[in-house]
Short mmCIF file of C-alpha atoms (C1' of nucleotides) in Angstrom, two decimals:
data_model
loop_
_atom_site.label_atom_id
_atom_site.label_comp_id
_atom_site.label_asym_id
_atom_site.label_seq_id
_atom_site.Cartn_x
_atom_site.Cartn_y
_atom_site.Cartn_z
CA MET A 1 -13.98 43.09 -19.34
CA GLU A 2 -17.70 42.64 -19.87
CA ASP A 3 -17.71 45.33 -22.52
CA VAL A 4 -14.97 43.65 -24.40
CA LYS A 5 -16.75 40.35 -24.14
CA GLY A 6 -19.97 41.81 -25.41
CA CYS A 7 -18.23 43.46 -28.27
CA ASN A 8 -16.55 40.26 -29.32
CA VAL A 9 -19.71 38.28 -29.04
CA GLY A 10 -21.54 40.87 -31.06
CA GLU A 11 -18.95 40.81 -33.74
CA GLY A 12 -19.15 37.09 -33.77
CA LYS A 13 -22.86 37.18 -34.37
CA ILE A 14 -22.45 39.68 -37.18
CA ASN A 15 -19.90 37.44 -38.76
CA ILE A 16 -22.20 34.51 -38.47
CA ASN A 17 -24.89 36.41 -40.30
CA GLU A 18 -22.67 38.01 -42.86
CA THR A 19 -20.23 35.27 -43.70
CA CYS A 20 -20.11 31.52 -43.77
CA LYS A 21 -17.23 31.14 -41.38
CA CYS A 22 -19.65 29.83 -38.78
CA SER A 23 -17.56 27.00 -37.45
CA GLU A 24 -14.51 29.16 -36.79
CA ASP A 25 -16.48 31.77 -34.92
CA ALA A 26 -18.41 29.19 -32.99
CA THR A 27 -15.16 27.67 -31.86
CA LYS A 28 -13.87 31.02 -30.73
CA GLU A 29 -17.06 31.67 -28.87
CA ASP A 30 -16.83 28.31 -27.21
CA GLU A 31 -13.27 28.99 -26.24
CA PHE A 32 -14.24 32.32 -24.84
CA GLU A 33 -17.10 30.86 -22.88
CA SER A 34 -14.97 28.11 -21.44
CA THR A 35 -12.27 30.60 -20.49
CA LYS A 36 -14.90 32.73 -18.88
CA SER A 37 -16.23 29.89 -16.79
CA GLU A 38 -12.71 28.84 -15.96
CA MET A 39 -11.97 32.29 -14.66
CA ARG A 40 -15.14 32.21 -12.64
CA GLY A 41 -14.03 28.97 -11.10
CA VAL A 42 -10.61 30.33 -10.28
CA SER A 43 -12.13 33.40 -8.70
CA GLU A 44 -14.40 31.26 -6.58
CA GLU A 45 -11.49 29.09 -5.56
CA ASN A 46 -9.54 32.19 -4.73
CA LEU A 47 -12.32 33.50 -2.59
CA ARG A 48 -12.72 30.21 -0.82
CA LEU A 49 -9.05 30.02 -0.01
CA LYS A 50 -9.07 33.58 1.21
CA THR A 51 -11.92 32.82 3.54
CA LEU A 52 -10.19 29.72 4.73
CA LEU A 53 -7.01 31.60 5.48
CA GLN A 54 -8.93 34.24 7.35
CA GLN A 55 -10.61 31.53 9.33
CA ILE A 56 -7.30 29.92 10.15
CA GLU A 57 -5.86 33.22 11.16
CA LYS A 58 -8.81 33.88 13.43
CA GLU A 59 -8.48 30.52 15.07
CA TYR A 60 -4.82 31.04 15.50
CA LYS A 61 -5.35 34.33 17.22
CA SER A 62 -7.88 32.88 19.61
CA LEU A 63 -5.60 29.98 20.40
CA GLN A 64 -2.76 32.35 20.90
CA MET A 65 -4.87 34.28 23.38
CA LYS A 66 -5.80 31.09 25.14
CA PHE A 67 -2.21 30.10 25.42
CA MET A 68 -1.18 33.41 26.82
CA ASP A 69 -3.99 33.16 29.37
CA ILE A 70 -2.90 29.72 30.43
CA PHE A 71 0.65 30.79 30.54
CA HIS A 72 -0.13 33.78 32.70
CA GLN A 73 -2.23 31.66 35.04
CA GLU A 74 0.40 28.99 35.30
CA PHE A 75 3.05 31.52 35.95
CA ASN A 76 1.06 33.25 38.65
CA LYS A 77 0.39 29.91 40.27
CA ASN A 78 4.09 29.51 40.82
CA GLY A 79 3.97 32.62 42.95
CA ASN A 80 5.72 34.66 40.39
CA PRO A 81 3.60 37.44 38.98
CA PHE A 82 3.86 37.40 35.27
CA PRO A 83 5.80 40.43 34.28
CA GLU A 84 3.61 42.78 32.32
CA LYS A 85 5.31 43.63 29.12
CA SER A 86 8.46 42.02 30.30
CA CYS A 87 11.11 41.40 27.79
CA PHE A 88 9.92 37.85 27.69
CA ASP A 89 6.42 38.94 26.98
CA GLN A 90 7.60 41.10 24.21
CA ASP A 91 9.77 38.34 22.94
CA GLN A 92 6.85 36.06 22.89
CA GLU A 93 4.74 38.44 20.96
CA GLN A 94 7.52 39.01 18.54
CA GLU A 95 7.91 35.34 18.08
CA LEU A 96 4.24 34.74 17.72
CA VAL A 97 4.05 37.28 14.99
CA SER A 98 7.14 36.23 13.23
CA LEU A 99 6.14 32.62 13.07
CA ARG A 100 2.47 32.92 12.57
CA LEU A 101 1.12 30.74 9.86
CA GLY A 102 4.37 30.96 8.06
CA THR A 103 3.47 34.36 6.82
CA ASN A 104 6.16 36.61 5.73
CA PRO A 105 7.45 38.49 8.72
CA ASP A 106 8.36 41.32 6.47
CA PRO A 107 5.25 42.79 4.96
CA THR A 108 7.31 44.67 2.46
CA GLN A 109 8.61 41.43 1.07
CA PRO A 110 7.37 41.20 -2.46
CA LYS A 111 5.14 38.46 -3.75
CA LYS A 112 8.07 37.23 -5.73
CA GLU A 113 8.77 34.84 -2.89
CA ASP A 114 5.42 33.24 -3.26
CA ASN A 115 5.87 32.72 -6.92
CA HIS A 116 9.24 31.27 -6.44
CA MET A 117 7.90 29.01 -3.82
CA ILE A 118 5.16 27.66 -5.94
CA THR A 119 7.36 27.01 -8.91
CA SER A 120 9.94 25.34 -6.81
CA THR A 121 7.45 23.10 -5.15
CA LYS A 122 6.37 21.99 -8.54
CA ASN A 123 9.78 20.46 -8.77
CA ASP A 124 8.91 18.61 -5.66
CA GLU A 125 11.66 20.19 -3.71
CA LEU A 126 11.57 20.43 0.00
CA LYS A 127 11.14 23.69 1.74
CA LEU A 128 13.59 24.07 4.53
CA GLY A 129 14.96 26.70 6.80
CA LEU A 130 15.41 27.63 10.36
CA GLU A 131 12.82 30.16 11.23
CA CYS A 132 12.62 31.54 14.73
CA ASN A 133 14.95 34.16 15.90
CA LEU A 134 16.25 32.25 18.80
CA GLU A 135 19.10 34.61 19.10
CA GLY A 136 16.55 37.31 19.37
CA LEU A 137 15.56 35.93 22.71
CA THR A 138 18.91 36.74 24.06
CA ASP A 139 18.33 40.33 23.35
CA LYS A 140 16.37 42.49 25.69
CA ASN A 141 14.59 44.13 22.85
CA PRO A 142 14.48 41.78 20.03
CA GLY A 143 12.70 42.64 16.87
CA PRO A 144 13.30 43.80 13.38
CA GLU A 145 14.41 47.22 14.50
CA ASN A 146 17.16 45.58 16.46
CA TYR A 147 18.61 43.51 13.77
CA SER A 148 21.26 46.00 12.96
CA LYS A 149 22.36 46.14 16.53
CA LYS A 150 22.32 42.44 16.80
CA GLU A 151 24.27 42.13 13.66
CA ASP A 152 26.93 44.23 15.25
CA ASP A 153 26.86 42.06 18.30
CA GLU A 154 27.07 38.94 16.36
CA ALA A 155 29.72 40.13 14.04
CA GLY A 156 32.06 39.56 16.89
CA GLU A 157 30.28 36.44 17.82
CA LYS A 158 30.52 34.35 14.72
CA TRP A 159 31.38 31.02 16.04
CA PRO A 160 34.55 29.61 14.73
CA PRO A 161 34.47 26.07 15.95
CA GLY A 162 37.45 26.40 18.17
CA LYS A 163 36.17 29.37 20.03
CA VAL A 164 32.78 27.85 20.51
CA LEU A 165 34.31 24.77 21.88
CA LYS A 166 36.28 26.76 24.36
CA THR A 167 33.23 28.61 25.61
CA GLN A 168 31.38 25.38 25.82
CA ARG A 169 33.79 24.16 28.36
CA SER A 170 33.83 27.33 30.36
CA GLY A 171 30.51 26.92 32.06
CA ASP A 172 27.10 25.38 32.06
CA GLU A 173 25.28 28.44 30.99
CA GLU A 174 27.59 29.12 28.16
CA PHE A 175 27.39 25.53 27.23
CA SER A 176 23.67 25.75 26.91
CA GLN A 177 23.82 28.92 24.87
CA THR A 178 26.40 27.71 22.45
CA ASN A 179 24.60 24.44 22.29
CA VAL A 180 21.58 26.22 21.01
CA LYS A 181 23.61 27.63 18.24
CA ARG A 182 25.38 24.41 17.50
CA ALA A 183 22.53 22.02 17.74
CA ARG A 184 22.37 20.30 14.41
CA VAL A 185 19.36 19.22 12.53
CA CYS A 186 20.12 16.74 9.85
CA VAL A 187 17.54 16.22 7.13
CA ARG A 188 17.63 13.22 4.88
CA ALA A 189 15.49 13.57 1.81
CA LYS A 190 15.31 12.26 -1.69
CA CYS A 191 16.38 15.04 -3.96
CA ASP A 192 17.69 15.12 -7.51
CA THR A 193 19.05 18.63 -7.39
CA PRO A 194 22.47 19.44 -5.92
CA THR A 195 20.81 21.03 -2.92
CA MET A 196 17.34 21.20 -1.53
CA ASN A 197 15.56 24.41 -2.23
CA ASP A 198 14.62 25.40 1.27
CA GLY A 199 13.66 28.95 0.54
CA CYS A 200 16.73 30.45 2.14
CA GLN A 201 19.60 32.18 0.43
CA TRP A 202 22.85 30.27 0.72
CA ARG A 203 26.37 30.93 -0.38
CA LYS A 204 28.77 28.09 -0.82
CA TYR A 205 32.03 28.66 0.96
CA GLY A 206 33.73 25.36 0.79
CA GLN A 207 33.72 21.79 -0.36
CA LYS A 208 35.49 18.78 1.00
CA ILE A 209 35.68 15.11 0.38
CA ALA A 210 34.79 13.65 3.70
CA LYS A 211 36.21 10.37 4.80
CA GLY A 212 34.02 7.40 4.04
CA ASN A 213 32.01 9.13 1.37
CA PRO A 214 33.24 9.69 -2.17
CA CYS A 215 30.68 12.42 -2.65
CA PRO A 216 31.99 15.84 -1.73
CA ARG A 217 30.45 17.64 1.19
CA ALA A 218 29.49 21.21 0.40
CA TYR A 219 29.44 23.96 2.98
CA TYR A 220 26.95 26.79 2.76
CA ARG A 221 26.23 29.81 4.88
CA CYS A 222 23.09 31.88 4.95
CA THR A 223 23.47 35.12 3.05
CA ALA A 224 20.10 36.65 3.79
CA SER A 225 21.76 38.61 6.55
CA PRO A 226 25.49 39.31 6.61
CA SER A 227 25.74 38.22 10.19
CA CYS A 228 23.43 35.25 10.05
CA PRO A 229 25.23 32.39 11.76
CA VAL A 230 23.30 29.62 10.08
CA ARG A 231 25.30 27.14 8.07
CA LYS A 232 24.45 24.00 6.31
CA GLN A 233 26.32 21.04 4.96
CA VAL A 234 25.06 19.15 1.99
CA GLN A 235 26.19 15.68 1.07
CA ARG A 236 24.82 12.76 -0.84
CA CYS A 237 24.21 9.60 1.06
CA VAL A 238 26.86 7.05 0.25
CA GLU A 239 24.35 4.20 0.33
CA ASP A 240 21.76 5.89 -1.80
CA MET A 241 22.92 8.68 -4.06
CA SER A 242 19.39 9.91 -4.51
CA ILE A 243 19.26 10.84 -0.85
CA LEU A 244 20.55 14.22 0.06
CA ILE A 245 21.75 14.76 3.60
CA THR A 246 21.46 18.35 4.67
CA THR A 247 22.72 19.36 8.07
CA TYR A 248 21.65 22.71 9.49
CA GLU A 249 23.48 24.50 12.24
CA GLY A 250 22.44 27.58 14.11
CA THR A 251 19.40 29.78 13.92
CA HIS A 252 18.60 32.65 11.63
CA ASN A 253 18.80 36.09 13.16
CA HIS A 254 16.66 37.72 10.53
CA PRO A 255 13.17 37.35 9.11
CA LEU A 256 12.82 34.60 6.60
CA PRO A 257 10.85 34.62 3.40
CA LEU A 258 7.57 32.83 3.50
CA SER A 259 8.94 30.05 1.38
CA ALA A 260 11.46 29.20 4.03
CA THR A 261 9.14 29.00 6.97
CA ALA A 262 7.58 25.63 6.38
CA MET A 263 10.56 23.55 7.24
CA ALA A 264 11.97 26.30 9.37
CA SER A 265 9.58 25.55 12.12
CA THR A 266 10.24 21.91 11.57
CA THR A 267 13.96 22.08 12.04
CA ALA A 268 13.55 24.58 14.83
CA ALA A 269 11.21 22.19 16.54
CA ALA A 270 13.62 19.35 16.08
CA ALA A 271 16.48 21.40 17.41
CA SER A 272 14.36 22.57 20.27
CA MET A 273 13.37 19.03 21.04
CA LEU A 274 16.92 17.88 20.93
CA LEU A 275 18.08 20.68 23.13
CA SER A 276 15.33 20.12 25.61
CA GLY A 277 16.92 16.83 26.32
CA SER A 278 20.53 17.51 25.68
CA SER A 279 20.74 20.45 27.99
CA THR A 280 20.12 18.24 30.94
CA SER A 281 22.97 17.25 33.15
CA GLN A 282 23.71 14.23 31.08
CA PRO A 283 23.76 15.31 27.52
CA SER A 284 24.78 12.07 26.00
CA ALA A 285 22.49 9.92 28.03
CA THR A 286 19.07 8.80 26.99
CA THR A 287 16.81 11.78 26.94
CA ASN A 288 13.34 11.86 28.33
CA LEU A 289 11.23 14.10 26.22
CA TYR A 290 7.95 14.27 27.98
CA THR A 291 5.86 11.59 26.38
CA LEU A 292 8.29 10.78 23.68
CA PRO A 293 9.97 7.46 23.57
CA PRO A 294 13.58 7.88 24.55
CA PHE A 295 16.07 8.60 21.86
CA HIS A 296 19.75 9.16 21.93
CA THR A 297 21.32 12.40 21.09
CA ASN A 298 24.37 12.00 19.00
CA TYR A 299 27.78 13.34 19.86
CA SER A 300 30.08 12.19 17.17
CA SER A 301 33.78 12.50 17.37
CA SER A 302 33.79 14.93 14.51
CA SER A 303 31.04 17.05 15.96
CA PRO A 304 30.74 17.47 19.68
CA PHE A 305 27.29 18.95 19.16
CA PRO A 306 24.05 17.08 19.43
CA THR A 307 22.53 16.15 16.12
CA ILE A 308 18.99 15.17 15.39
CA THR A 309 18.06 13.57 12.12
CA LEU A 310 14.79 13.94 10.31
CA ASP A 311 14.40 11.17 7.82
CA LEU A 312 12.11 12.34 5.08
CA THR A 313 12.94 9.50 2.80
CA THR A 314 10.34 7.21 4.29
CA THR A 315 7.35 9.43 3.68
CA ALA A 316 6.38 7.60 0.54
CA THR A 317 5.89 4.34 2.32
CA HIS A 318 3.85 5.25 5.31
CA GLY A 319 2.93 8.82 4.88
CA GLY A 320 4.94 9.96 7.82
CA PHE A 321 8.58 10.23 8.63
CA SER A 322 10.93 9.09 11.23
CA LEU A 323 13.22 10.93 13.50
CA TYR A 324 16.27 9.42 14.97
CA SER A 325 19.77 10.02 15.91
CA PRO A 326 22.28 8.56 13.52
CA SER A 327 23.85 6.51 16.22
CA SER A 328 20.73 4.59 16.99
CA ARG A 329 18.79 3.73 13.91
CA THR A 330 16.71 1.05 15.37
CA PRO A 331 12.95 0.74 15.37
CA ALA A 332 12.93 1.22 19.11
CA THR A 333 14.60 4.55 18.93
CA ASN A 334 13.00 5.87 15.81
CA LEU A 335 10.23 8.32 16.27
CA SER A 336 7.46 7.92 13.81
CA PHE A 337 5.28 10.86 12.97
CA SER A 338 2.57 9.53 10.80
CA SER A 339 -0.34 10.19 13.04
CA MET A 340 -2.67 12.95 12.03
CA GLU A 341 -5.09 12.28 14.81
CA SER A 342 -3.42 14.23 17.52
CA ASN A 343 -5.17 17.24 18.87
CA MET A 344 -4.13 20.04 16.71
CA VAL A 345 -2.76 23.03 18.45
CA PRO A 346 -0.68 25.86 17.13
CA THR A 347 2.72 24.87 18.26
CA VAL A 348 5.04 26.05 15.60
CA TRP A 349 5.61 29.31 17.29
CA GLY A 350 5.96 27.52 20.56
CA ASN A 351 9.06 25.85 19.38
CA GLY A 352 10.47 28.81 17.74
CA GLY A 353 9.86 30.91 20.75
CA PHE A 354 10.52 28.52 23.50
CA CYS A 355 13.85 27.17 22.72
CA TYR A 356 14.67 27.80 26.31
CA GLY A 357 18.32 27.20 25.92
CA SER A 358 18.63 30.62 24.45
CA LEU A 359 16.83 32.38 27.24
CA PRO A 360 19.10 34.78 28.97
CA HIS A 361 17.06 35.37 32.10
CA LYS A 362 19.51 34.26 34.67
CA ASN A 363 17.40 35.66 37.47
CA ASP A 364 14.24 34.03 36.36
CA GLN A 365 14.79 30.38 36.84
CA LYS A 366 11.15 29.68 37.51
CA LEU A 367 10.23 31.09 34.21
CA GLN A 368 12.94 29.14 32.56
CA SER A 369 12.00 25.88 34.17
CA TYR A 370 8.42 26.42 33.18
CA LEU A 371 9.47 27.07 29.66
CA GLU A 372 11.51 23.94 29.73
CA LYS A 373 8.47 21.97 30.69
CA PHE A 374 6.32 23.70 28.19
CA ASN A 375 8.84 23.30 25.51
CA GLN A 376 9.21 19.63 26.11
CA GLY A 377 5.50 19.19 25.97
CA SER A 378 4.99 21.16 22.85
CA SER A 379 7.92 19.93 20.88
CA GLN A 380 6.50 16.62 20.03
CA GLN A 381 3.25 17.96 18.79
CA ALA A 382 4.90 20.71 16.89
CA LEU A 383 7.25 18.34 15.25
CA THR A 384 4.56 15.87 14.49
CA GLU A 385 2.14 18.30 13.04
CA THR A 386 4.54 20.52 11.27
CA LEU A 387 6.47 17.83 9.57
CA THR A 388 3.60 15.56 8.82
CA LYS A 389 1.62 18.32 7.28
CA VAL A 390 4.43 19.76 5.33
CA ILE A 391 5.55 16.49 3.96
CA THR A 392 2.30 14.75 3.29
CA SER A 393 0.23 17.53 1.89
CA ASP A 394 -0.08 18.15 -1.78
CA PRO A 395 3.24 19.35 -3.18
CA ASN A 396 1.59 22.18 -5.03
CA PHE A 397 0.42 23.65 -1.80
CA ARG A 398 3.11 22.47 0.44
CA SER A 399 4.90 25.69 0.97
CA VAL A 400 2.03 28.09 0.83
CA ILE A 401 -0.55 26.37 2.91
CA ALA A 402 1.44 23.76 4.75
CA ALA A 403 3.01 26.20 7.11
CA ALA A 404 -0.38 27.53 8.00
CA ILE A 405 -2.02 24.19 8.26
CA SER A 406 0.79 22.63 10.13
CA SER A 407 0.34 24.97 13.00
CA MET A 408 -3.33 25.55 12.78
CA ALA A 409 -4.83 22.54 11.19
CA THR A 410 -8.30 21.59 12.10
CA SER A 411 -10.05 18.50 10.98
CA GLY A 412 -10.82 20.16 7.72
CA GLY A 413 -7.20 20.92 7.11
CA GLU A 414 -6.63 17.73 5.24
CA ASN A 415 -9.07 18.73 2.56
CA LEU A 416 -7.37 22.01 2.13
CA GLY A 417 -4.05 20.34 1.76
CA GLN A 418 -5.42 18.11 -0.95
CA LYS A 419 -6.81 21.05 -2.78
"C1'" DC B 1 31.31 44.99 -12.39
"C1'" DG B 2 28.99 42.60 -8.83
"C1'" DT B 3 27.94 38.18 -7.18
"C1'" DG B 4 28.51 33.42 -6.54
"C1'" DT B 5 31.50 29.19 -7.06
"C1'" DT B 6 35.75 26.63 -7.02
"C1'" DT B 7 39.68 24.99 -4.88
"C1'" DG B 8 44.10 24.86 -2.59
"C1'" DA B 9 45.86 26.52 1.73
"C1'" DC B 10 45.36 26.91 6.37
"C1'" DC B 11 43.85 26.02 11.17
"C1'" DG B 12 42.43 23.53 15.22
"C1'" DG B 13 40.98 19.22 17.40
"C1'" DC B 14 41.99 14.65 18.18
"C1'" DG B 15 44.12 10.09 18.27
"C1'" DC B 16 48.32 7.57 18.21
"C1'" DG C 1 55.17 15.65 17.96
"C1'" DC C 2 53.01 14.06 13.96
"C1'" DG C 3 49.52 12.99 10.84
"C1'" DC C 4 44.69 12.78 9.83
"C1'" DC C 5 40.44 14.97 9.39
"C1'" DG C 6 36.71 18.36 9.38
"C1'" DG C 7 35.85 22.97 8.75
"C1'" DT C 8 36.93 27.65 7.06
"C1'" DC C 9 39.32 31.19 4.42
"C1'" DA C 10 40.34 33.70 0.46
"C1'" DA C 11 42.26 34.31 -4.14
"C1'" DA C 12 41.13 33.08 -8.63
"C1'" DC C 13 37.70 32.26 -11.65
"C1'" DA C 14 33.03 32.07 -14.00
"C1'" DC C 15 28.85 34.07 -15.08
"C1'" DG C 16 25.07 37.25 -16.02
#
DNA sequence: CGTGTTTGACCGGCGC
DNA sequence: GCGCCGGTCAAACACG
């Protein structure tokens, strides 16, 4: 590079001496110099971001360790020695890795995803997806190497609505498990495109005109994995055609591309939060979610499954968003998430990993109840931080950095987001 | 030719 | 039992 530069500069000087095309050469030289300095700047920026990411990763790891310590202590306190390398432990580690900083769980995944992500965010599209292999928790040995096995399992477990409904009625435990799958997260967002680009791969399998809305409702299923049970419905809001209502159902049973992780944790957190409350003995009653104001889970006649709605259409006005159930859109029941002042803790993985409804450990009720408590406590923060960060940060960085910041943000995170 | 979309048919739940 | 409705299937079609 330097050699080439020198050569060009030299030639330029010769030209200056030998000909009278001074102005042209001077312009070229200027251009070259400015490009050079531009590149220097970009390199520096690159380096700075790298350092920042490393720092974030470090902090995340230490926090992760702290959490595990606390968890072990808490668990031992309950007179139940924490199982070394239990399946839960392994699950946790799997989850922690898979959700960490929104990095691509599959290291072999090409950078193509990143590029796609950046270009798509330029269009100001939302990144969505349901990260967290909740189903994985039902497996004794979850993890990438088990996907094929799980796919087999789930091939016979695709949930046609009727069958799911039947199992729901067959027992509490089954109810909670199917509920995990069927918990719906509805996202309202302004979007000009037919669907939101959430980073996942979807295949349309149907379209219907739903009653009360002239706009057709489109049905998509996730195609990233043949057995992935996740589906989404996309429909324009009848009151405001610019608002796109996307309803997600189920959880991905495969690693997601980086571009899909930002909102993945968000919807997972929302679902987790919803399920934390709805899996109590009175699903339709007001739910107490730790310190959250009460909100009502929604069981519509058309869908017997709880639905939680994330309203991203209000971000422009107050820099946050609200969360409510469609049946109770009143200020009292809305949850506003505009605060950035909360103590930042890495909670994204907590929600992905601690959706307790999917825990299969029938014999370990203490563990489960602890997770319930933990989950309820962490959901709010996760939701708050994840969503607020993702939505309010600079669109150009939303998908790349937001996932990292959302879980790991420190006080300096805001600056990074703006960059 | 492979992949994704469209669209009418079909199915099950639910209310009357 | 019947009709309505939401959701899914699958053949036909479009596209690269």
